Short mmCIF file of N, CA and C in Angstrom, two decimals:
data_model
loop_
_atom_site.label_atom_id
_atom_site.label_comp_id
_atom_site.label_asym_id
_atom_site.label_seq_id
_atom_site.Cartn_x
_atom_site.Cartn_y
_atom_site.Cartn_z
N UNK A 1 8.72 -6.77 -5.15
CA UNK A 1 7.40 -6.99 -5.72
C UNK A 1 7.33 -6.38 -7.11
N UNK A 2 6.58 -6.98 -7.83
CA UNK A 2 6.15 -6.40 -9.20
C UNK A 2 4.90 -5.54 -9.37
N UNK A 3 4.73 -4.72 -10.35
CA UNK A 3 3.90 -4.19 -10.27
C UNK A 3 2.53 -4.92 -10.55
N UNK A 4 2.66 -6.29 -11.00
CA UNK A 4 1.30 -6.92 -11.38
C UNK A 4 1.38 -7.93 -10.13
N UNK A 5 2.12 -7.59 -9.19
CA UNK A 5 1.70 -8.50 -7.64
C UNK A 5 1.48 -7.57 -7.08
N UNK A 6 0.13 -7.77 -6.74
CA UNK A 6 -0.83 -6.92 -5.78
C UNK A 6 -0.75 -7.49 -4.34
N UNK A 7 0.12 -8.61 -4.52
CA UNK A 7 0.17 -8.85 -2.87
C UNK A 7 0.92 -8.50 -1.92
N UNK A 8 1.44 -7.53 -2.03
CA UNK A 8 2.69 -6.79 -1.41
C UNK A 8 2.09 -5.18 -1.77
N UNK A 9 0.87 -4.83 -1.64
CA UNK A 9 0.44 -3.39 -2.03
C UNK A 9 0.59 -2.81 -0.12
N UNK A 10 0.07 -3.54 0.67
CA UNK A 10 -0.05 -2.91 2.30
C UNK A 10 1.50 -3.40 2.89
N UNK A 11 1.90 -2.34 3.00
CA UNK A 11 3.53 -3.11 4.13
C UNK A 11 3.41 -2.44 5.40
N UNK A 12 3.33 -3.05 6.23
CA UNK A 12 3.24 -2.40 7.79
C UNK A 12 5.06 -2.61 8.15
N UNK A 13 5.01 -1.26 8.44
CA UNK A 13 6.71 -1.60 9.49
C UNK A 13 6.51 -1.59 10.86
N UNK A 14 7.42 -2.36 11.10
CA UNK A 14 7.56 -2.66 12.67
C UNK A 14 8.43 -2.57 13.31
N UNK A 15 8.72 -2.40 14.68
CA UNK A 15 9.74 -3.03 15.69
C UNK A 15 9.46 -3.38 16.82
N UNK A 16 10.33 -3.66 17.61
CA UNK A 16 10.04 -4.41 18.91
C UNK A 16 9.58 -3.50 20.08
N UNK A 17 10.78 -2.41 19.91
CA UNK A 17 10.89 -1.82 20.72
C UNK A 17 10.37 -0.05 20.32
N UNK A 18 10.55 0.84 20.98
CA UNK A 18 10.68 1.99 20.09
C UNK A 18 11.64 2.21 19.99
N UNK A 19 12.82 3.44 19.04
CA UNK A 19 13.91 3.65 18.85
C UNK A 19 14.82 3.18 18.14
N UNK A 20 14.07 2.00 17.09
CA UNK A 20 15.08 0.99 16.22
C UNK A 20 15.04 1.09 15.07
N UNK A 21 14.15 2.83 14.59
CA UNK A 21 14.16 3.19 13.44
C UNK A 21 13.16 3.12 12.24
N UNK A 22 11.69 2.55 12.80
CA UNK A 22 10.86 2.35 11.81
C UNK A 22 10.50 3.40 11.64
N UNK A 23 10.41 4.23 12.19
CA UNK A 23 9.49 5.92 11.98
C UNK A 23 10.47 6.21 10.34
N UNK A 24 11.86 5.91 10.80
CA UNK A 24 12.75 6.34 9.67
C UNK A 24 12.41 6.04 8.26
N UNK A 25 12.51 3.91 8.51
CA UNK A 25 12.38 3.34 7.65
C UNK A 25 11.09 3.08 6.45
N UNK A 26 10.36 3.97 7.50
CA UNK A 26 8.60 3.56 6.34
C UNK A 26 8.59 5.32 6.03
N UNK A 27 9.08 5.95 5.81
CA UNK A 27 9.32 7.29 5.63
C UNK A 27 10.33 7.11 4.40
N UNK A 28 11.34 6.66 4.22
CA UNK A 28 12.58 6.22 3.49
C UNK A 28 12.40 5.54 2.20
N UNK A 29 11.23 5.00 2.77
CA UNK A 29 10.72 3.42 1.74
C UNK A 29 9.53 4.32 1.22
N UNK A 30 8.72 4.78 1.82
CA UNK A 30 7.81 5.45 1.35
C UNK A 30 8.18 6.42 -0.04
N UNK A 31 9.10 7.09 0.64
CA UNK A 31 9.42 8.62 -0.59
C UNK A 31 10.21 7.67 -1.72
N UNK A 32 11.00 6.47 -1.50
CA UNK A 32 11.55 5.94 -2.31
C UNK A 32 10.60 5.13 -3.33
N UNK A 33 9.67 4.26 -2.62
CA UNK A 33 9.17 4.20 -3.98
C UNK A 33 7.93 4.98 -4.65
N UNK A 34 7.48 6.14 -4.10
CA UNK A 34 6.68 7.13 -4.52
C UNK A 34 7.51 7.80 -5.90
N UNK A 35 9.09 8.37 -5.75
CA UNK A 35 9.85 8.29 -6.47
C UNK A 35 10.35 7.78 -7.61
N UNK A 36 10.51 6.13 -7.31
CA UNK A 36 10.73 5.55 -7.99
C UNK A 36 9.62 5.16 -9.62
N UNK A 37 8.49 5.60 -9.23
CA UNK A 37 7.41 4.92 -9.81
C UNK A 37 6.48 6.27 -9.89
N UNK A 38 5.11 5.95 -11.28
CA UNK A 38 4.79 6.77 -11.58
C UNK A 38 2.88 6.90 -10.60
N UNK A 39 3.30 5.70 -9.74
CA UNK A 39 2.11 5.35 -9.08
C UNK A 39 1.71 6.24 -7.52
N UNK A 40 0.76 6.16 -7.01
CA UNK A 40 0.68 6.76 -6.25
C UNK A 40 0.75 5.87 -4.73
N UNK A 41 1.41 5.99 -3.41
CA UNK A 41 1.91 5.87 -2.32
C UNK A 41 1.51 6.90 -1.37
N UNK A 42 1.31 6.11 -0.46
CA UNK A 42 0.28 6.29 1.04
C UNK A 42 1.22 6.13 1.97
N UNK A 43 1.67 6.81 2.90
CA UNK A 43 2.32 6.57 4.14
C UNK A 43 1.12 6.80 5.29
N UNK A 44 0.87 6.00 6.39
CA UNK A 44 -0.35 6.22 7.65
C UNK A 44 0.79 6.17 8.42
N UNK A 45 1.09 7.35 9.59
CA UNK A 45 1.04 7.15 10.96
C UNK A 45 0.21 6.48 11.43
N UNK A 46 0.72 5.18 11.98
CA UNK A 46 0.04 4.37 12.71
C UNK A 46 0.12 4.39 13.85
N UNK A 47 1.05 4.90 14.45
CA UNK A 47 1.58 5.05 16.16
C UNK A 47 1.13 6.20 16.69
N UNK A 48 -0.40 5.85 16.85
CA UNK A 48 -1.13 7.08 17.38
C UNK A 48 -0.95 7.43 18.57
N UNK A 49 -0.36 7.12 19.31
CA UNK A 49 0.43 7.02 20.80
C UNK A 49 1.89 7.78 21.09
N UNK A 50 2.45 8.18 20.07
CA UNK A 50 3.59 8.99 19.71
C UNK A 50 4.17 8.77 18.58
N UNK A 51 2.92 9.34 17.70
CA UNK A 51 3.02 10.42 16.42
C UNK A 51 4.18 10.78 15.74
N UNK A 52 5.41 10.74 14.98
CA UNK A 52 6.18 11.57 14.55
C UNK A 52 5.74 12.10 13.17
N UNK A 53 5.64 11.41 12.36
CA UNK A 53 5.86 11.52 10.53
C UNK A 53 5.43 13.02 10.31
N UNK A 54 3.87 13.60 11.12
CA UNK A 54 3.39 14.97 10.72
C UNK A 54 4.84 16.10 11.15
N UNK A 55 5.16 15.37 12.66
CA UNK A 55 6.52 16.70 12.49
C UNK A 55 7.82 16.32 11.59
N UNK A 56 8.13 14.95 11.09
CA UNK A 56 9.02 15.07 10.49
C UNK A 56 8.82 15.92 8.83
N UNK A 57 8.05 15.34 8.80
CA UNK A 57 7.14 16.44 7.19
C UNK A 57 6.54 17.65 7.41
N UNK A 58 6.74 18.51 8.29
CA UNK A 58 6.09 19.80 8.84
C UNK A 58 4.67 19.77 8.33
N UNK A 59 3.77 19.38 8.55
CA UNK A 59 2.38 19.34 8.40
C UNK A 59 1.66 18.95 9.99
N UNK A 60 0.63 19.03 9.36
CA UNK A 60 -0.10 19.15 10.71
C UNK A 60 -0.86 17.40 10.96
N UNK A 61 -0.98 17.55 12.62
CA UNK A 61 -1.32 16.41 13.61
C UNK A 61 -2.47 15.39 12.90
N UNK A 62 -4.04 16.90 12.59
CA UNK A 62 -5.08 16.62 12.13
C UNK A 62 -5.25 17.33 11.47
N UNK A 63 -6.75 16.82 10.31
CA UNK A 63 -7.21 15.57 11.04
C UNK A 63 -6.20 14.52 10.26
N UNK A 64 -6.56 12.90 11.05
CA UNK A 64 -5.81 12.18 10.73
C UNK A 64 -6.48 11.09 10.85
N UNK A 65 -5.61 9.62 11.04
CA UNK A 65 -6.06 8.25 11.33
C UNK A 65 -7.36 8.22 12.13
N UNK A 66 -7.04 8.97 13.44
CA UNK A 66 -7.82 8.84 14.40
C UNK A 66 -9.07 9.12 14.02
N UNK A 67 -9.11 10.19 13.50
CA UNK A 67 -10.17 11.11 12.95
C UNK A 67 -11.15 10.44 12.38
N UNK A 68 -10.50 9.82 11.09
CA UNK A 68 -10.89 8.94 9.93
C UNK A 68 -11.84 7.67 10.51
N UNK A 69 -10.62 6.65 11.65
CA UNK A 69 -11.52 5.58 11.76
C UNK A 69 -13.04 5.99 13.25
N UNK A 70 -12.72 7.09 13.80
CA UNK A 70 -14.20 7.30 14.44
C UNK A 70 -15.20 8.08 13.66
N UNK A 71 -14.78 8.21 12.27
CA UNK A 71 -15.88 8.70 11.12
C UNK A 71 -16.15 10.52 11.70
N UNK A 72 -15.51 11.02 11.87
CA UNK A 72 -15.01 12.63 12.06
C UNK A 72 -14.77 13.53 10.62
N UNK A 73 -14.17 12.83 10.04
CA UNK A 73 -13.61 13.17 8.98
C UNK A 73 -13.17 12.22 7.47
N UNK A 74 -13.86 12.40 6.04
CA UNK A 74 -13.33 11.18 5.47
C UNK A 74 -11.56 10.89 4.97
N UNK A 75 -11.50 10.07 4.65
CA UNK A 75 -9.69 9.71 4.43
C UNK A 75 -9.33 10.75 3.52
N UNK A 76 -10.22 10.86 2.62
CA UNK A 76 -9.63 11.91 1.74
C UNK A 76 -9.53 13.18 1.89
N UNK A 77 -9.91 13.65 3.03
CA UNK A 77 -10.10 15.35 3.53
C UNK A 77 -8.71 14.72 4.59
N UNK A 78 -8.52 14.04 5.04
CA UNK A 78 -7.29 13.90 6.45
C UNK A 78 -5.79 13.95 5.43
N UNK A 79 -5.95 13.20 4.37
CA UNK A 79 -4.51 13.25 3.48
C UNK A 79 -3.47 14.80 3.33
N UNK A 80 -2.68 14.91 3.42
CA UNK A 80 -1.58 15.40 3.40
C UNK A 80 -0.47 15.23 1.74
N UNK A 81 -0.34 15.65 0.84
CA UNK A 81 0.20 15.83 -0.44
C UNK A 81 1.27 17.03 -0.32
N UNK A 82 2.45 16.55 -0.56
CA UNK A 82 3.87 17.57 -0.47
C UNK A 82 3.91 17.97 -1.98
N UNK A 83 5.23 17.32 -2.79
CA UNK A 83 5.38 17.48 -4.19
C UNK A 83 4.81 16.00 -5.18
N UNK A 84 5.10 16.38 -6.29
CA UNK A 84 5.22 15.43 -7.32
C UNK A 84 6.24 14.49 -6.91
N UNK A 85 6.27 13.04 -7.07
CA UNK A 85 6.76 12.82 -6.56
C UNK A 85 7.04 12.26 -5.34
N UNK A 86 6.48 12.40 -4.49
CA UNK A 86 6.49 12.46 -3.21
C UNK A 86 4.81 11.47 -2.79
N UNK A 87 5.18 11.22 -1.94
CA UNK A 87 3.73 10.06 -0.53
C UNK A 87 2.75 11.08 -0.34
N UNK A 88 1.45 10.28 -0.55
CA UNK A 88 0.29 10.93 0.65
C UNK A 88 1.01 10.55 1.83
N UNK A 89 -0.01 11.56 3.07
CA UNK A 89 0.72 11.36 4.27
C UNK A 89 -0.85 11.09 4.80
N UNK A 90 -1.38 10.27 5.66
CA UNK A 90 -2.46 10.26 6.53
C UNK A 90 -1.86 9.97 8.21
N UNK A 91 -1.65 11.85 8.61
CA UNK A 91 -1.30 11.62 9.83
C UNK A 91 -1.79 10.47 11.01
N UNK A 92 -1.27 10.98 12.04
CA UNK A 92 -1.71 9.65 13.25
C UNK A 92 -3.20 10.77 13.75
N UNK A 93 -3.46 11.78 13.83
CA UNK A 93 -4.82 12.63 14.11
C UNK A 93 -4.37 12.76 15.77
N UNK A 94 -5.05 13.47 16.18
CA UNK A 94 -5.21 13.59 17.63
C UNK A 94 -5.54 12.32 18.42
N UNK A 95 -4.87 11.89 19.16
CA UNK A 95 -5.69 10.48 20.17
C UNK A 95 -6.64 10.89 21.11
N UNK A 96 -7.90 10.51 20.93
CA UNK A 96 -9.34 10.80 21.69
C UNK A 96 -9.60 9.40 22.75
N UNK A 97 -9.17 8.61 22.00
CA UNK A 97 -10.05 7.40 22.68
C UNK A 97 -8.52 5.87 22.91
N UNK A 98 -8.54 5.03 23.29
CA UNK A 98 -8.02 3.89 22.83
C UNK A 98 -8.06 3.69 21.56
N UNK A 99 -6.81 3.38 21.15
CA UNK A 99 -6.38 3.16 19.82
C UNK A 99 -6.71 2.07 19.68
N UNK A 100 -6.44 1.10 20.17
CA UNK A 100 -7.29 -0.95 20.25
C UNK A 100 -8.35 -0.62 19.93
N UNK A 101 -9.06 0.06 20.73
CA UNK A 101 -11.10 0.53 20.31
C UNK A 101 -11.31 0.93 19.31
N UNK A 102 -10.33 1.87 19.00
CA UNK A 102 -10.71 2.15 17.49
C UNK A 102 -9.70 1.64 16.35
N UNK A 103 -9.07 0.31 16.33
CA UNK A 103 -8.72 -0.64 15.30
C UNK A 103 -9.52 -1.49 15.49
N UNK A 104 -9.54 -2.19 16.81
CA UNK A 104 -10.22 -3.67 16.73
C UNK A 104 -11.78 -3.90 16.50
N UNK A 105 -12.59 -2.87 16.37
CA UNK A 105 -13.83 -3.07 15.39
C UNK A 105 -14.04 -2.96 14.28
N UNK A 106 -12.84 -3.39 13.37
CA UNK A 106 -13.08 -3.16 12.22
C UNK A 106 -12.76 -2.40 11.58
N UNK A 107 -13.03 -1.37 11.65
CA UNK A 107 -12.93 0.02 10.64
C UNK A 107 -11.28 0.27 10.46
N UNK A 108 -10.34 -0.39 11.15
CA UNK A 108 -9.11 -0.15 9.99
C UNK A 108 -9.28 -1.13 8.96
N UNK A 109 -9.44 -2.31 8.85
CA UNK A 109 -9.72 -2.86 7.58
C UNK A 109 -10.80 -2.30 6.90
N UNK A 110 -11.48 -2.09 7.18
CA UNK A 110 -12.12 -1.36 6.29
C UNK A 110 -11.98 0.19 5.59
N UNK A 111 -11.03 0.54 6.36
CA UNK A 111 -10.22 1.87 5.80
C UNK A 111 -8.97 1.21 4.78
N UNK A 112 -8.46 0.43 5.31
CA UNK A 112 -7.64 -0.46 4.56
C UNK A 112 -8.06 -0.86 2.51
N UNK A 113 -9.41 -1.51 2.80
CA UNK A 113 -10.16 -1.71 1.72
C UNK A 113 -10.44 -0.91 0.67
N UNK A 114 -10.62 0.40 1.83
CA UNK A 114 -11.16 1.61 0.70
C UNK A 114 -10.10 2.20 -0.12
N UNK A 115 -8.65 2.39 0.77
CA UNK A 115 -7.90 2.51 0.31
C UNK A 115 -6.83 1.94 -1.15
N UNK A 116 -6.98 0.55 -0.60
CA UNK A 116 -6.66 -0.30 -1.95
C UNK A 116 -6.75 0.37 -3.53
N UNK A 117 -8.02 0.61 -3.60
CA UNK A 117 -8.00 0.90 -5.24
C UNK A 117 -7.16 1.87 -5.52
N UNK A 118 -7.07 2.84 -4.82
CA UNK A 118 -6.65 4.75 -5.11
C UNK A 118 -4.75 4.34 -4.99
N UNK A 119 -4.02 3.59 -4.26
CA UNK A 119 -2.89 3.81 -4.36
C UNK A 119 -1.88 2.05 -4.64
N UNK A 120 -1.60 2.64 -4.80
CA UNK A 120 -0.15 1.23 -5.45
C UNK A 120 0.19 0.43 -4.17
N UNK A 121 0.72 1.18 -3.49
CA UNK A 121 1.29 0.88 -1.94
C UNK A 121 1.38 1.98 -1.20
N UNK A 122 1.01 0.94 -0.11
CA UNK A 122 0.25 1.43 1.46
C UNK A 122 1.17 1.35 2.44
N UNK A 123 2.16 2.18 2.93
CA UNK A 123 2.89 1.60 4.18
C UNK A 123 2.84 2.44 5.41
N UNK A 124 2.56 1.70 6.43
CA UNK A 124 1.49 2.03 7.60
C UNK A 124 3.19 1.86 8.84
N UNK A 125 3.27 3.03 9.18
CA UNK A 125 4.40 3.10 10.44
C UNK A 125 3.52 2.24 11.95
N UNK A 126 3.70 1.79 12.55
CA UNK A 126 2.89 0.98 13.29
C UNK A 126 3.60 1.26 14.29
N UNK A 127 3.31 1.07 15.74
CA UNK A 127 3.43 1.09 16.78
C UNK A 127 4.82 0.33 17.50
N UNK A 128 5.38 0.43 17.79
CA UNK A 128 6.80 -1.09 18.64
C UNK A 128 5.23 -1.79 19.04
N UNK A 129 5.57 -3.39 18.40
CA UNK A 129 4.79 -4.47 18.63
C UNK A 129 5.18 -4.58 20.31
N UNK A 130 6.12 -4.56 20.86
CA UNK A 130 6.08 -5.45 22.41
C UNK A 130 5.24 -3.83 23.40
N UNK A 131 5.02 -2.61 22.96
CA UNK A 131 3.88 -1.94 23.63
C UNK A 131 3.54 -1.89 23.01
N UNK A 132 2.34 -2.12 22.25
CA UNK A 132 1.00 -1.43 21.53
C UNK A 132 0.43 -2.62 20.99
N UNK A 133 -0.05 -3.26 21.43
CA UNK A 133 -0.94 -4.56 20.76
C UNK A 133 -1.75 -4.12 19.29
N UNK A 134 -2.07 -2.88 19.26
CA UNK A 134 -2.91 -2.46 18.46
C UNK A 134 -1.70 -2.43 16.98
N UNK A 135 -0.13 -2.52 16.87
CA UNK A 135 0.68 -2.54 15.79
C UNK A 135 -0.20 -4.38 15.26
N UNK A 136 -0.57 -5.24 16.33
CA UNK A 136 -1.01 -6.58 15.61
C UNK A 136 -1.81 -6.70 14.80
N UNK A 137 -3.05 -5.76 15.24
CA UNK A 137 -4.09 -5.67 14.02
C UNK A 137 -3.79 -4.86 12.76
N UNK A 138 -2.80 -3.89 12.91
CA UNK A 138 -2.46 -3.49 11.76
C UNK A 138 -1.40 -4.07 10.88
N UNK A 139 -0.67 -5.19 10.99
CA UNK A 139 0.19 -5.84 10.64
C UNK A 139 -0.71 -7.14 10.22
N UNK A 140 -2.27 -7.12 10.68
CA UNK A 140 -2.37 -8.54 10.35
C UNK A 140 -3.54 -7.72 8.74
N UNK A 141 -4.10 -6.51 8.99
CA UNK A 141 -4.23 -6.31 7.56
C UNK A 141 -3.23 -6.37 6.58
N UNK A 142 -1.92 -6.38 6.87
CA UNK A 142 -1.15 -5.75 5.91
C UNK A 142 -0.87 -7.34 5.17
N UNK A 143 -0.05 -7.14 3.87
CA UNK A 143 0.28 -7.72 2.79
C UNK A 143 1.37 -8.80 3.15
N UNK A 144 2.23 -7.61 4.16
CA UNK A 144 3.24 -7.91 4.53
C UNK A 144 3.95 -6.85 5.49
N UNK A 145 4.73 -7.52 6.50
CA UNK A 145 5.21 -6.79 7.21
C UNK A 145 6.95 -6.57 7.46
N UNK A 146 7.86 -5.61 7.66
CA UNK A 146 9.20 -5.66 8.11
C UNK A 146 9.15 -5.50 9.34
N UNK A 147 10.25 -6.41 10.00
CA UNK A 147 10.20 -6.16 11.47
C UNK A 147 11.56 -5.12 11.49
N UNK A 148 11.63 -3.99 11.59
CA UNK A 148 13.12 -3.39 11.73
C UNK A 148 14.06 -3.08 12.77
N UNK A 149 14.65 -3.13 12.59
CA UNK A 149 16.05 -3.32 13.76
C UNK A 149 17.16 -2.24 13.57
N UNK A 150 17.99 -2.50 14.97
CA UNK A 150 19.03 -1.16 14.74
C UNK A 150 19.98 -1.84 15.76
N UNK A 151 20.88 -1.81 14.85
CA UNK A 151 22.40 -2.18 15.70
C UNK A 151 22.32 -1.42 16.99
N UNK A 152 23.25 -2.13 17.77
CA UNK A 152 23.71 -1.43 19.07
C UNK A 152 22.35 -0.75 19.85
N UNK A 153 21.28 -1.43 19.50
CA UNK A 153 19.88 -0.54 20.15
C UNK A 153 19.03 -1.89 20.25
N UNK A 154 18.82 -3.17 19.28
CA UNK A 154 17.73 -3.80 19.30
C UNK A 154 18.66 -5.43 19.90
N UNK A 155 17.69 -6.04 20.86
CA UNK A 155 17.90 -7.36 21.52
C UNK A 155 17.50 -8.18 21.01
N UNK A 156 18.17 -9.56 20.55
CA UNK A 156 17.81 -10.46 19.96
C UNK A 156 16.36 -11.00 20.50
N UNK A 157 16.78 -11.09 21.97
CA UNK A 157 15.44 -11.96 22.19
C UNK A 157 14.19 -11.11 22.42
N UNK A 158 14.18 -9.60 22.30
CA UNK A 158 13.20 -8.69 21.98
C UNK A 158 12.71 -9.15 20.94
N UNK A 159 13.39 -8.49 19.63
CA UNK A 159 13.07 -9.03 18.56
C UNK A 159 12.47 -10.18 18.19
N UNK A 160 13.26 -11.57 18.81
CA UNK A 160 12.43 -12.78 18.13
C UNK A 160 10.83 -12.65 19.03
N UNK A 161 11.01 -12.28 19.68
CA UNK A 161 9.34 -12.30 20.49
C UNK A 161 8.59 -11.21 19.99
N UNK A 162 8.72 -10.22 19.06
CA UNK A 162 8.00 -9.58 18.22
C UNK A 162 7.99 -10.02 16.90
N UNK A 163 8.34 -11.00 16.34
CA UNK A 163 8.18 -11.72 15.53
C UNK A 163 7.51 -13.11 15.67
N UNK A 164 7.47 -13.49 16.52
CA UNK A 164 6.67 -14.95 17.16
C UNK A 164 5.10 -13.76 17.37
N UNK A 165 5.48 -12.74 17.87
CA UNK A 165 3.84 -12.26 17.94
C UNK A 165 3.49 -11.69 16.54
N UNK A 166 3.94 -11.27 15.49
CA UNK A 166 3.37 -10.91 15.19
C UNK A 166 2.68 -11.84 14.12
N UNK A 167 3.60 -13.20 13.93
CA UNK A 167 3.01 -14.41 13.23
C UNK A 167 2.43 -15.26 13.56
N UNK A 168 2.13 -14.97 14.96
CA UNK A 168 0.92 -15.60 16.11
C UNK A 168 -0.54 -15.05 15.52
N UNK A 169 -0.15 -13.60 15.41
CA UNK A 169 -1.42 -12.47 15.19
C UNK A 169 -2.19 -12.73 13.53
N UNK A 170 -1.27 -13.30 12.63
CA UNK A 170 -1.23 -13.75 11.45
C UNK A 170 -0.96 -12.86 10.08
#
């Protein structure tokens, strides 16, 4: 993407399964192009169901996503800032409620929205699409999505059926 294509600002990562490396890969991609560029980059734990990014970055749980979309706390008090250089982090927050309940009314796109102006790119670690229905709604805000994979760990026909869903979901 270029910097004057704004249509590639939200990237949701994905996989099928858990264990095929997206926690890695939107962490990787994140610091890389936070790095690369003089713009500012958002990483969301999206896999509010088992959380990593706050322990891989030693920061804390909350507040976070969760927090944010049941209006607890605003996005900008939940963010997380390491160095120069470096991603906001908007942990996954404590899980209180169903995560579906609190995407599918809305308020992640509309956290989505608010977000837009303040950063360049948005990339949202999402849930393994074949458990968490709730990775669909966040993949169907996004710009664009990677489905990621891992040798010797991910099944073809896993995979193509998290990709038929998630371009079902749109």
């Amino acid at each position: 993407c270029q910097d004057s294509d704004m249509h590639c600002q939200v990237i949701a990562i994905n996989s099928a399964i858990g264990g095929e490396g997206k926690t890695s890969l939107a962490l990787q991609l994140s610091t890389s192009l936070a790095a690369a560029s003089d713009k500012l980059v958002l990483l969301i734990d999206g896999d509010m169901r088992r959380p990593d990014l706050h322990t891989r970055l030693s920061t804390s749980l909350t507040p976070g996503l969760s927090d944010v979309l049941e209006s607890r706390v605003t996005w900008r008090k939940a963010l997380s800032k390491f160095t120069n250089g470096s991603p906001f982090l908007l942990p996954a927050g404590e899980l209180t409620s169903s995560p579906i309940r609190m995407l599918g009314n809305g308020n992640f796109e509309k956290l989505i929205d608010q977000l837009r102006p303040h950063f360049r790119y948005i990339i949202i670690d999402t849930p393994p699409v074949l458990s968490a229905c709730e990775s669909l709604v966040m993949s169907k805000v996004a710009d664009m999505f990677l489905l990621c994979t891992r040798r010797d760990r991910s099944r073809l026909d896993l995979v193509r059926a998290a990709h038929d869903r998630l371009l079902l979901a749109g």
